[in-house]
XYZ file of C-alpha atoms in Angstrom:
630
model
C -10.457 0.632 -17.677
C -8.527 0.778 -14.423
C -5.442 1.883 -14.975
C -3.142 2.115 -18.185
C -0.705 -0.093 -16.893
C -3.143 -3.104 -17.085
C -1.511 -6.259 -18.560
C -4.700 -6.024 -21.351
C -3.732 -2.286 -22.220
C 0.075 -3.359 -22.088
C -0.396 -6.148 -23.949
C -3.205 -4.710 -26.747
C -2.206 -0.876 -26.714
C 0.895 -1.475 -25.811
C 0.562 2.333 -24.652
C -0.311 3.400 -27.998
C 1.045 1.022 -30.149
C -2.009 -0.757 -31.553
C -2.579 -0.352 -35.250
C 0.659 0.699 -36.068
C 3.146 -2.281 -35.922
C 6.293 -0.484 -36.550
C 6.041 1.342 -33.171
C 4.583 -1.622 -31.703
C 7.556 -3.900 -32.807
C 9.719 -0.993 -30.848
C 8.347 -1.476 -27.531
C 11.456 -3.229 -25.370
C 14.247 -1.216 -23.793
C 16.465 0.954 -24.912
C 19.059 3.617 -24.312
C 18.766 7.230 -24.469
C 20.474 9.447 -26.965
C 22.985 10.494 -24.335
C 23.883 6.658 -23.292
C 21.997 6.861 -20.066
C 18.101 5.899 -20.867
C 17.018 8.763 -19.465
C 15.252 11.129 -22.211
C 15.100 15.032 -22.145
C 12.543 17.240 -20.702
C 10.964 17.776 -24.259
C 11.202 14.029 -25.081
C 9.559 12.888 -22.470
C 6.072 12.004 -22.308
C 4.555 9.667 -19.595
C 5.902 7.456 -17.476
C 3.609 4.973 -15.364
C 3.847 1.126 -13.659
C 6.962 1.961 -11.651
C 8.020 1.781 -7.838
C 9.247 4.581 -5.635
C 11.831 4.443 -3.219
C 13.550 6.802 -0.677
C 16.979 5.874 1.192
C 18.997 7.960 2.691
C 19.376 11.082 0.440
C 18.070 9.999 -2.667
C 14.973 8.660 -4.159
C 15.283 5.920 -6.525
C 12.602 5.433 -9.356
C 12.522 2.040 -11.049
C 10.508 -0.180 -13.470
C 6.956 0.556 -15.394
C 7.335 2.253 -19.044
C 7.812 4.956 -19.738
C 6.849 7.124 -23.277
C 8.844 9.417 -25.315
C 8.895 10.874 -28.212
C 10.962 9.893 -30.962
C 12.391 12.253 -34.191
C 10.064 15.182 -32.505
C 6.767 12.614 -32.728
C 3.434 13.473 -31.464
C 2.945 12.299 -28.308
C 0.217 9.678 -29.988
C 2.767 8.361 -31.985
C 5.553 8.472 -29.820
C 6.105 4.457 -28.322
C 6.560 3.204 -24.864
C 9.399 1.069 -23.532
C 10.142 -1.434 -20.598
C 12.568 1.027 -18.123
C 15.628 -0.858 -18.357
C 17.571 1.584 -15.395
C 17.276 2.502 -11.852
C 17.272 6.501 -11.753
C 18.206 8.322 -8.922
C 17.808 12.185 -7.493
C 19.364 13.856 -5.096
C 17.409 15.495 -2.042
C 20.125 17.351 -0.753
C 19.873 20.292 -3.713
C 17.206 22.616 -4.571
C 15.637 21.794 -7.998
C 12.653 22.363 -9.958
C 10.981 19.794 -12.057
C 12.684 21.549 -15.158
C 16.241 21.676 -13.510
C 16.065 18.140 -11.720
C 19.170 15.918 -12.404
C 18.280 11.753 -12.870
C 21.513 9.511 -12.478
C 20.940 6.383 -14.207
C 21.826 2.835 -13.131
C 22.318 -0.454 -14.414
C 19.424 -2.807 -14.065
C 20.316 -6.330 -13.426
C 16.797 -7.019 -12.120
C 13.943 -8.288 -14.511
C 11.881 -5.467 -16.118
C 8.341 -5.613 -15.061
C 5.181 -3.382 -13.916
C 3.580 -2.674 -10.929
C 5.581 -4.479 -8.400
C 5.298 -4.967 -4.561
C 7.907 -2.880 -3.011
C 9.118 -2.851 0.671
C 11.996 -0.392 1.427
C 14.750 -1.332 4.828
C 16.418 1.639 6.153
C 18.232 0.182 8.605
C 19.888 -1.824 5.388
C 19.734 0.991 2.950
C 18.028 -0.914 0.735
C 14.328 -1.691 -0.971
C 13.123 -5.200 -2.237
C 10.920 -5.802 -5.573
C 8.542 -9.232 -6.029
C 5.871 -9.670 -8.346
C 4.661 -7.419 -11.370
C 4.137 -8.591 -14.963
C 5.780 -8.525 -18.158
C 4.637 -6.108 -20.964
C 5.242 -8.704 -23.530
C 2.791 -11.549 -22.257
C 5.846 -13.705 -21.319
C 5.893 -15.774 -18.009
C 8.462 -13.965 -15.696
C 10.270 -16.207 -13.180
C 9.510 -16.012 -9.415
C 12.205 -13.842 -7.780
C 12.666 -11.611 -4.926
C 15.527 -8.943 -5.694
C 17.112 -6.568 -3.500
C 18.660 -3.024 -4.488
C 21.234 -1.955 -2.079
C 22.016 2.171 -2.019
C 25.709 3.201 -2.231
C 25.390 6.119 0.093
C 25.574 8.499 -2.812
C 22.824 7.951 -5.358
C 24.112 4.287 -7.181
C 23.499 1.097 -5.720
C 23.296 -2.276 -7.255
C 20.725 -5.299 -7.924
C 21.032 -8.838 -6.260
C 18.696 -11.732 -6.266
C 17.382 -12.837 -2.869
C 18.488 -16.550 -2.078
C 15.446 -18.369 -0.272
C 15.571 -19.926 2.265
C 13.045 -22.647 1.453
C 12.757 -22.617 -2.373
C 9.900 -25.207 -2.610
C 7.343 -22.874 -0.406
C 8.704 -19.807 -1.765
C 7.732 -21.143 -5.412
C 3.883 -21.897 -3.851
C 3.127 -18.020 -3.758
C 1.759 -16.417 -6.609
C 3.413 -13.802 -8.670
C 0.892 -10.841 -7.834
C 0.841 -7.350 -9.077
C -1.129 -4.283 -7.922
C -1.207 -5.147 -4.346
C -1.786 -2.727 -1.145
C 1.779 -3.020 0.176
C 3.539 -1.152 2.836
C 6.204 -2.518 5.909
C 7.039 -2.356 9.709
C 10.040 -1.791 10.709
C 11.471 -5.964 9.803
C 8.422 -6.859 7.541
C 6.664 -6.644 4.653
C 3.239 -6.884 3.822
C 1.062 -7.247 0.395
C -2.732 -8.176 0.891
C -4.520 -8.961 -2.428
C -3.526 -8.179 -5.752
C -3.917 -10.005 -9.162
C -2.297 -13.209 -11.327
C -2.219 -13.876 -14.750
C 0.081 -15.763 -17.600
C 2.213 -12.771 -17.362
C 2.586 -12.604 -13.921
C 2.826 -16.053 -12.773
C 4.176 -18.895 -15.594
C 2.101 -21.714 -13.513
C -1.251 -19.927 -13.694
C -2.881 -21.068 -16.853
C -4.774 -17.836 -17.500
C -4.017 -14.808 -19.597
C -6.271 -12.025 -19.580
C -7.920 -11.494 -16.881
C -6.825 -14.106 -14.688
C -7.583 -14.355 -11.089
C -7.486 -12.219 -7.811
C -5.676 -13.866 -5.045
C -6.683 -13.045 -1.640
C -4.369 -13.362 1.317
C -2.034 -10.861 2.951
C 1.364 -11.982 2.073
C 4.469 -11.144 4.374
C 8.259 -11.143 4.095
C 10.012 -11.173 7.134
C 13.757 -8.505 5.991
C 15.587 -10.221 8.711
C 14.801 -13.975 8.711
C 13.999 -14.486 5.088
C 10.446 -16.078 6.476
C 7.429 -15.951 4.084
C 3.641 -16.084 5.070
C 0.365 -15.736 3.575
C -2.400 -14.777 6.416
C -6.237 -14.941 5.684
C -8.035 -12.069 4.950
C -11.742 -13.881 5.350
C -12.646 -10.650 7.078
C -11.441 -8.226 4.941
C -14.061 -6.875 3.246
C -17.348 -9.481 1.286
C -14.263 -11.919 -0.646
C -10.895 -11.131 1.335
C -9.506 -9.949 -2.193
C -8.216 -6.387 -2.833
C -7.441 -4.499 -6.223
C -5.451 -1.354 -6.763
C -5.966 -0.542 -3.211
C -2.846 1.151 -0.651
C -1.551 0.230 2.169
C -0.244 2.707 5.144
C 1.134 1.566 9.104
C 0.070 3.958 11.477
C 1.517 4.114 15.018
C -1.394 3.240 16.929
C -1.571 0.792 19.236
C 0.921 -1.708 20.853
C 2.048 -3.548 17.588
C 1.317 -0.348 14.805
C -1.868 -0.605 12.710
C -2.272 -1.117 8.868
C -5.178 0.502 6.922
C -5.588 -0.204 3.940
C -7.206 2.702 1.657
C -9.343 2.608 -1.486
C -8.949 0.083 -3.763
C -11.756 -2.562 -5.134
C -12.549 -6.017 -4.471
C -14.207 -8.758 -6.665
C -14.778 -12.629 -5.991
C -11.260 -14.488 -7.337
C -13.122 -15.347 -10.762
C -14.461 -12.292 -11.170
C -16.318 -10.201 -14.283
C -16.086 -6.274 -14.573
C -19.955 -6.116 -13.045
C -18.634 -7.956 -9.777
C -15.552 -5.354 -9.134
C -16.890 -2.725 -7.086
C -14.913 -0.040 -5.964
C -14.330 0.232 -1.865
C -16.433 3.071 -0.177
C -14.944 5.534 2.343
C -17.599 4.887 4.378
C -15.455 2.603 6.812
C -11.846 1.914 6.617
C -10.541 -1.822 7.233
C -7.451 -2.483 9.309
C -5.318 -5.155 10.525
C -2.729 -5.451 13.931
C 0.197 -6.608 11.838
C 1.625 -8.999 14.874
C -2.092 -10.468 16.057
C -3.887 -10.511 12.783
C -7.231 -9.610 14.346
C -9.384 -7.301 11.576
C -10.919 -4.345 12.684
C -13.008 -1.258 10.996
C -14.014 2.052 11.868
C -16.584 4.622 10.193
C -15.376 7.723 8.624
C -16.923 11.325 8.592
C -16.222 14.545 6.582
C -15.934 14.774 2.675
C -14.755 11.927 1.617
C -13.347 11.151 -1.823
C -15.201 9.303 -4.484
C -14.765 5.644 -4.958
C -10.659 5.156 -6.656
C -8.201 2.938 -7.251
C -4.378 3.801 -8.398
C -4.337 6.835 -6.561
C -1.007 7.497 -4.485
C -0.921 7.634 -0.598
C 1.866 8.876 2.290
C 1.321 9.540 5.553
C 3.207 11.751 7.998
C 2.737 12.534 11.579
C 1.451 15.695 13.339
C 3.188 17.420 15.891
C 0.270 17.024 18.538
C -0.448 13.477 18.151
C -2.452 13.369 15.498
C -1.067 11.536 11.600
C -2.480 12.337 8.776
C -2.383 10.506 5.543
C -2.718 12.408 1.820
C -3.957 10.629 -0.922
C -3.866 12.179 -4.338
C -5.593 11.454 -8.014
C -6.747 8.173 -9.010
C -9.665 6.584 -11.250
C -12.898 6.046 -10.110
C -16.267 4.782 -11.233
C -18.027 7.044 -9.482
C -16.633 10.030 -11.057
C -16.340 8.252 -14.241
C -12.787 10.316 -14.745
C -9.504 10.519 -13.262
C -9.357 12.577 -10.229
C -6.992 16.158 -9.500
C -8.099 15.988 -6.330
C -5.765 15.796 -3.180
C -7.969 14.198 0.355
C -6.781 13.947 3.545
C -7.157 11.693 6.416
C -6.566 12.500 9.927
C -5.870 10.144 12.357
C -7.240 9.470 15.685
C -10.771 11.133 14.290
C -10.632 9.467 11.292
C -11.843 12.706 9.552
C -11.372 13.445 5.871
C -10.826 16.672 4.693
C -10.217 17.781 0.982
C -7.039 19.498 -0.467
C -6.407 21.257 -3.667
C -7.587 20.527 -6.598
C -5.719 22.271 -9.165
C -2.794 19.403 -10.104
C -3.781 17.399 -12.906
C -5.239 14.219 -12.866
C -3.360 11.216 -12.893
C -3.605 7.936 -11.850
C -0.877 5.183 -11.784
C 1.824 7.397 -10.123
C 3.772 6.924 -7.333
C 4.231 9.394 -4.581
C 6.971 9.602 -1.106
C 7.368 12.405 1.346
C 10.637 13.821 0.878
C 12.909 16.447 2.591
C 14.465 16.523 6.419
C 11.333 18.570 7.215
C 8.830 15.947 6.214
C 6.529 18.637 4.763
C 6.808 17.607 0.856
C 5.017 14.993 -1.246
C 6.914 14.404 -4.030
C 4.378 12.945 -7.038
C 6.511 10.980 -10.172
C 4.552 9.904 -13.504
C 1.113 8.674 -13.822
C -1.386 9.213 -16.416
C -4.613 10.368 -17.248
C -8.267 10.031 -18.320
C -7.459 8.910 -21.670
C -6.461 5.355 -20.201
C -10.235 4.316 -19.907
C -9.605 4.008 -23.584
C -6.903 1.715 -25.987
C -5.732 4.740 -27.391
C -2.106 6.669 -27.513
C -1.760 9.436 -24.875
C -2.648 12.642 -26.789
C -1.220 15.012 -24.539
C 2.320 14.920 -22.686
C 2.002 15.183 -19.181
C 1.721 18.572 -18.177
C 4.461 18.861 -15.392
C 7.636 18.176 -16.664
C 9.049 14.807 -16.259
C 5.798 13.755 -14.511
C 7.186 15.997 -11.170
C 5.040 17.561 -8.441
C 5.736 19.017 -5.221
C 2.641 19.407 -2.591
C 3.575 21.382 0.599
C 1.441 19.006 2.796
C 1.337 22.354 5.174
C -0.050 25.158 3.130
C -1.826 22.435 0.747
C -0.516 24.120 -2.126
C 1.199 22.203 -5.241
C 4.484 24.260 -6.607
C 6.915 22.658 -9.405
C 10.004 23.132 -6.876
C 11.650 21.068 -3.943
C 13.375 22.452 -0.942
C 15.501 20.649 0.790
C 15.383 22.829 3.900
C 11.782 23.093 4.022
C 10.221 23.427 7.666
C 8.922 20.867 9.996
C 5.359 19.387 8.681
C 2.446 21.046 10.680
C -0.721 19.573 10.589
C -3.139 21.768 7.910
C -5.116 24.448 9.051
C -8.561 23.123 8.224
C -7.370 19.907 10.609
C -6.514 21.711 13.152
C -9.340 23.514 13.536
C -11.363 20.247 13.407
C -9.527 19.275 16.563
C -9.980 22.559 18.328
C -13.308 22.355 17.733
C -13.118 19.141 20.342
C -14.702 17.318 17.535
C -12.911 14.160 18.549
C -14.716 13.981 21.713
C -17.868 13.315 19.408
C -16.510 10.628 17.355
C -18.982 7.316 17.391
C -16.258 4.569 17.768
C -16.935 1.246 16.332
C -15.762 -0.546 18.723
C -14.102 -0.261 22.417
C -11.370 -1.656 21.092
C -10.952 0.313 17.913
C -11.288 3.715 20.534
C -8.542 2.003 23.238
C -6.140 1.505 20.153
C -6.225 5.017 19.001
C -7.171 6.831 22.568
C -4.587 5.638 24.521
C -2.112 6.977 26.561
C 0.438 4.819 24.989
C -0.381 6.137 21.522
C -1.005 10.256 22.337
C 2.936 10.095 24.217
C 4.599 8.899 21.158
C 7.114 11.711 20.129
C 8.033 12.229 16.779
C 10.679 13.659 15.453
C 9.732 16.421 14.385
C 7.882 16.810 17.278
C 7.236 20.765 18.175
C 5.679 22.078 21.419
C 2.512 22.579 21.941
C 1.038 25.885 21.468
C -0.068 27.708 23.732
C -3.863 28.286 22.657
C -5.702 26.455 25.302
C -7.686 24.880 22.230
C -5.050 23.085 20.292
C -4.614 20.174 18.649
C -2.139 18.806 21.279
C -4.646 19.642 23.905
C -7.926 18.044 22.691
C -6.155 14.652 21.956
C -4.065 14.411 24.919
C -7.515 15.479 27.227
C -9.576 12.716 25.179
C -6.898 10.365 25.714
C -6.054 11.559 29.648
C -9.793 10.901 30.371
C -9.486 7.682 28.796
C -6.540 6.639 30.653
C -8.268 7.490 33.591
C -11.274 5.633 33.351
C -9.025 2.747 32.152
C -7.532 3.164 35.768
C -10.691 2.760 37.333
C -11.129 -0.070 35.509
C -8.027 -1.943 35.887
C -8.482 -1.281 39.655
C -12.096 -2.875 39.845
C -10.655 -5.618 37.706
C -8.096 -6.609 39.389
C -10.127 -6.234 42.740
C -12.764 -8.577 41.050
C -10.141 -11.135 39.762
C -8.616 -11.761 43.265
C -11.896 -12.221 44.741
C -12.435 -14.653 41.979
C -9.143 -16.397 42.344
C -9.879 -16.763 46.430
C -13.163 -18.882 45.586
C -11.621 -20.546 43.044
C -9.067 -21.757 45.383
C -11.853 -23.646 47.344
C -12.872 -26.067 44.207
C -16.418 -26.380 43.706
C -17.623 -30.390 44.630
C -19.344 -30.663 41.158
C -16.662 -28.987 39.653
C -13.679 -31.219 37.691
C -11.311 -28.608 36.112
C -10.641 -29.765 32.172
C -7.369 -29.098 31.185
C -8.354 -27.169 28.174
C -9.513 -24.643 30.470
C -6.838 -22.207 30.132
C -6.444 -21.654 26.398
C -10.069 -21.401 25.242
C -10.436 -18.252 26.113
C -6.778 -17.364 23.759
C -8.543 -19.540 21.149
C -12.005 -17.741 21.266
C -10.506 -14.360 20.878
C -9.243 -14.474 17.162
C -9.996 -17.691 14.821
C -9.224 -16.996 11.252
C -10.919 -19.094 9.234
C -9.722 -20.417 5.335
C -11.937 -19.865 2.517
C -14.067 -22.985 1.733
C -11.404 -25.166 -0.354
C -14.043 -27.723 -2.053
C -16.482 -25.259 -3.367
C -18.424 -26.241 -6.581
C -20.190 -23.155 -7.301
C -20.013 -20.955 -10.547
C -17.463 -18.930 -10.854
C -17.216 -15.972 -13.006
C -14.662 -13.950 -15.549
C -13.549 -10.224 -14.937
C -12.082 -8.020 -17.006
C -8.802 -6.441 -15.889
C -9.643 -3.154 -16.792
C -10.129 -2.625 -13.324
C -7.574 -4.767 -12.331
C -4.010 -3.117 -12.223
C -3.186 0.034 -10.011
C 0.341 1.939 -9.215
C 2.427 0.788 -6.509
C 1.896 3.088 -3.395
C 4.513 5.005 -1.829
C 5.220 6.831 1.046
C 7.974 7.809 3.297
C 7.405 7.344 7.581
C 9.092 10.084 9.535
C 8.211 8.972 13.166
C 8.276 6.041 15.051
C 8.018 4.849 18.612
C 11.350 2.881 17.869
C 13.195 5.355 16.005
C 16.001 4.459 13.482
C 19.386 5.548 13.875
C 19.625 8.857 12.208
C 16.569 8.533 11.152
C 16.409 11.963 8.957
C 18.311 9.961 6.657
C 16.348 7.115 6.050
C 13.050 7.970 5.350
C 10.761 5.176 3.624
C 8.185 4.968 1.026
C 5.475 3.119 2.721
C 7.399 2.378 5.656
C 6.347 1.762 9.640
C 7.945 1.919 12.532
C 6.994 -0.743 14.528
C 9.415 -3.775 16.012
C 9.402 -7.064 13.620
C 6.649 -9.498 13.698
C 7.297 -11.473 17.124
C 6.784 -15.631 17.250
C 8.678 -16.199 14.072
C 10.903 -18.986 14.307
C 13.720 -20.155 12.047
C 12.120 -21.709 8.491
C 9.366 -21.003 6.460
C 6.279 -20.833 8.531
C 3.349 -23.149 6.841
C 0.306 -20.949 5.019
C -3.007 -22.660 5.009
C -4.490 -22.294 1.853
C -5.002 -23.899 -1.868
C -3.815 -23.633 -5.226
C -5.478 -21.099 -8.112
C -7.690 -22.560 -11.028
C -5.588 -23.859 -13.729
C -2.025 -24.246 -11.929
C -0.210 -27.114 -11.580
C 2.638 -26.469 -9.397
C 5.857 -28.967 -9.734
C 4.976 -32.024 -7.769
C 8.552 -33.376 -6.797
C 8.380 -29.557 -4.743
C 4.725 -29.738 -3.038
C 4.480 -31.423 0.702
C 1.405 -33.547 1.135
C 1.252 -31.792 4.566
C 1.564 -28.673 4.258
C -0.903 -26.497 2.355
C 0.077 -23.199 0.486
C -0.698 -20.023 -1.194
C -3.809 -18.708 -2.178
C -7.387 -20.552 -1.617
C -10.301 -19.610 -4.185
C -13.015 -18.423 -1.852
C -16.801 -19.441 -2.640
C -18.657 -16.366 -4.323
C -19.839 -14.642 -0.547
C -23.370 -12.816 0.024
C -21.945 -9.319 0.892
C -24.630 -6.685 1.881
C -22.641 -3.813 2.191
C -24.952 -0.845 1.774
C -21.859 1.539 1.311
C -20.438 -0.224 -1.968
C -21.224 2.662 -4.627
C -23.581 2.164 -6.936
C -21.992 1.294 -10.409
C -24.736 2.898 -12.368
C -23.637 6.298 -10.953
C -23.267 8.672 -13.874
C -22.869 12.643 -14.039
């Protein structure tokens, strides 16, 4: 089992509910005792399959169920219910997780699980698509909006589309590996099933859908890119997303996560090893990967992610809890990744574990990692939660600093500094040793360009001839230097080029396709194989579903305007996707197995949504072996 907030737990358990119909006959919405749907410290119980959100001042929690316990009931026969409010906290007060106030507001939005969520500062406002129903029903395709008031309320709106018809040929996904730039949003993989999508004709498990899907905040635009390189199938379950600012356009890595042919059974999910990490350049689409060193965490999927940057260049991204085959468990265990060495390093381990939670960096200082909900081992298993969770209303705080958990927040919290244990990795000059995968994977991280970028939290560099600051600014100075050298012989060796070619050869007829084979050559995405006959298989989506990711960005080479109050939950920096033009852009691709979209809406010419890849020969030595066991 993969996750509690699986449409096959939802739908069988129903969080607990199985075998005893009167509590499962409860399980809707509902209204707390005090009017507000939020329930008391004592009352409450889990909460999991919701979204995360930070604008301005506040965070905003929304959707997923939540469990509570009703007349004093056990927490095993206490029932769950669809989260029919947006809460709210407020960041600019000290509280504990015992003393934290929730303002509660209306919902106008549908109620559904493990949505995609992309958050816009610069409108004050987050977007929801996708997720699932916990009653089975087919939800309608929508994208809503909620827009912050300024002071912890806001209100829901549906998103008009610009182009209904293409907008209807994506799928309604859930547990996808989401994050944003600074104009777009971004979803690669995910899952589809009766209660996700009315037009797929498949309940339990139904289907992976490969692709990454983008919505553009400012032009309304929708695409659906191939991922044929990403990983043996191009599909992705439970996995997170995080933009880096690396590089000219900002990198995405995605982080963890399984993948499984689109008809898949639970022996074909395999869980993604740490042994590489897979990226993408959101504006080119060209895939890369790069290898990984240190101790890396086990194979998981619904863990939580943020990222935050260092004051010397480097970013580091924390990733917290999760299940995993390989352990067999749900993990306590807090991992981090630092960026340019691409060097894990592991945290505490003294939270409890928890998967299906969402987490964001909160605070001016960018030093706290708020963690909301989850649950924990016991959802391998279709039974009730026999324990509450042990911090109260689900609430962690882990100063990313000290890389210590503590049940409080602080508003006026220092500046983030990287860890100790990463900064002595860099003073070490350990990222002078690291065996790039590519030269272009090294120019993207060693540059110049990237090392400059200030952040705003930016502190000076100490004066310890060893620091952090030091060793990735000298990697990257003698990188820009031979780069010079390079760009000066090229250049020299491109006008001497030019000179002969001036003097056309006699045998030599220029073809006019000349000068765009070389653009051509340098990234070709290719489609899955549309007309593929081959067997296909059935998963089970006990590994399917994982909580959303969150995180909040704090730097960016294009800051936003008072920035300190708009921090992000999976959020990136970088400018919008460039060669967008006005209307939907056309996605190459096919239908899923057993939908029948409307055909008064589908174009002959233009071909949409997801494609059902052919079952792919994937030797990847690092996929963990699912026979692992203590």
């Amino acid at each position: 089992m993969k996750g509690r907030c699986s449409p096959f737990f939802v739908l069988l358990a129903v969080w607990g509910a199985l075998g005893r119909p009167g509590l499962a006959t409860e399980l809707g919405t509902r209204d707390g005792t005090d009017g507000n749907g939020i329930p008391s410290a004592h009352d409450f119980v889990r909460r999991g399959c919701h979204t995360v959100a930070v604008l301005g001042d506040y965070v905003y929690i929304d959707g997923g169920q939540i469990t509570e316990r009703v007349n004093n009931s056990a927490p095993a026969d206490s029932p769950a219910y669809d989260v029919n409010t947006t809460w709210s906290i407020d960041l600019t007060e000290k509280w504990t997780n015992e003393t934290v106030q929730f303002r509660s507001i209306p919902k106008a939005a549908p109620l559904l699980n493990k949505q995609t969520h992309w958050t816009d500062p610069s409108t004050s406002s987050f977007y929801t698509w996708g997720g699932f129903t916990s009653n089975g029903s087919s939800p309608s395709q929508e994208l809503w909006r909620f827009m912050a008031d300024g002071s912890g309320g806001g209100s829901w709106t549906q998103v008009t589309q610009r182009d209904f018809a293409d907008f209807l040929k994506l799928k309604g996904t859930f547990g996808t590996a989401f994050t944003q730039t600074q104009d777009v949003g971004f979803a690669l993989g995910g899952a589809v099933t009766t209660s996700s999508d009315g037009s797929v004709d498949k309940k339990i498990p139904g289907y992976a859908t490969p692709g990454l899907v983008s919505y553009n905040f400012r032009t309304g635009e929708w695409d659906n890119r191939t991922t044929a390189e990403y990983g043996g199938y191009g599909t992705s379950l439970n996995a997170r997303a995080e933009s880096v600012p690396f590089g000219a356009n900002g990198m995405i890595l995605f982080l963890g996560g399984a993948e499984t042919p689109v008809d898949a059974t639970n022996e074909t999910i395999v869980e993604t090893s740490w042994n590489h990490i897979s990226m993408v350049d959101p504006v080119t689409n060209k895939w890369y990967k790069q290898a990984t060193s240190g101790i890396k965490p086990p194979t998981i999927e619904s863990h939580c992610s943020v990222g935050v940057p260092g004051p010397n260049g480097t970013y580091e991204i924390f990733l917290y809890g999760g299940v995993s085959d390989q352990l067999r468990d749900t993990s306590p265990e807090v991992y981090v990744l630092s960026l340019p060495g691409f060097v894990f390093f592991k945290g505490p381990e003294d939270a409890p574990p928890r998967s299906d939670h969402q987490c964001a960096i909160v605070g001016e200082g960018q030093r706290q990692m708020l963690s909301m909900g989850g649950v924990d081992d016991e959802n391998r298993t279709f039974t009730a939660p026999t324990t509450a969770d042990p911090w109260t209303y689900g609430i962690g705080i882990l100063d990313m600093t000290e890389l210590k958990w503590t049940d409080s927040y602080d508003p006026d919290a220092p500046a983030y500094d990287s860890p100790a244990i990463v900064k002595a990795w860099y003073d070490g000059g350990n990222l002078e040793s690291v065996p790039w995968d590519s030269p272009e994977v090294e120019a993207i991280f060693m540059t110049q360009e990237t090392a400059s970028t200030p952040a705003p939290t930016q502190h000076a560099v100490p004066s310890n001839p060893h620091s952090t600051g030091v060793i990735v600014g000298g990697a990257v100075g003698g990188a820009v230097g031979l780069a010079a050298i390079g760009m000066m012989s090229f250049l020299l060796l491109r006008r001497s080029r030019r000179a002969r070619a001036d003097t056309p050869h006699p045998g030599h007829r220029p073809s006019p396709n000349d000068s765009v084979q070389d653009e051509i050559a340098e990234y070709k995405p290719e489609p899955w194989p549309k007309d593929h006959h081959a067997a296909r298989y059935a998963y089970s989506p006990d590994s399917l579903l994982s909580g959303a990711t969150v995180r909040s960005p704090s730097a960016s080479p294009h800051p936003y305007p008072n920035y300190a109050k708009t921090h992000e939950m999976h959020g990136t920096w970088r400018s919008e996707l460039s060669g967008h033009q006005d209307g939907i852009v056309p996605v190459q691709g096919g239908e899923l197995p057993g939908t029948e979209p409307p055909k008064e809406l589908m174009d002959p010419s233009i071909q949409w949504a997801y494609e059902l890849p052919a079952p792919l020969e994937s030797h990847r030595t690092e996929l963990p072996d699912r026979k692992y066991s203590r």
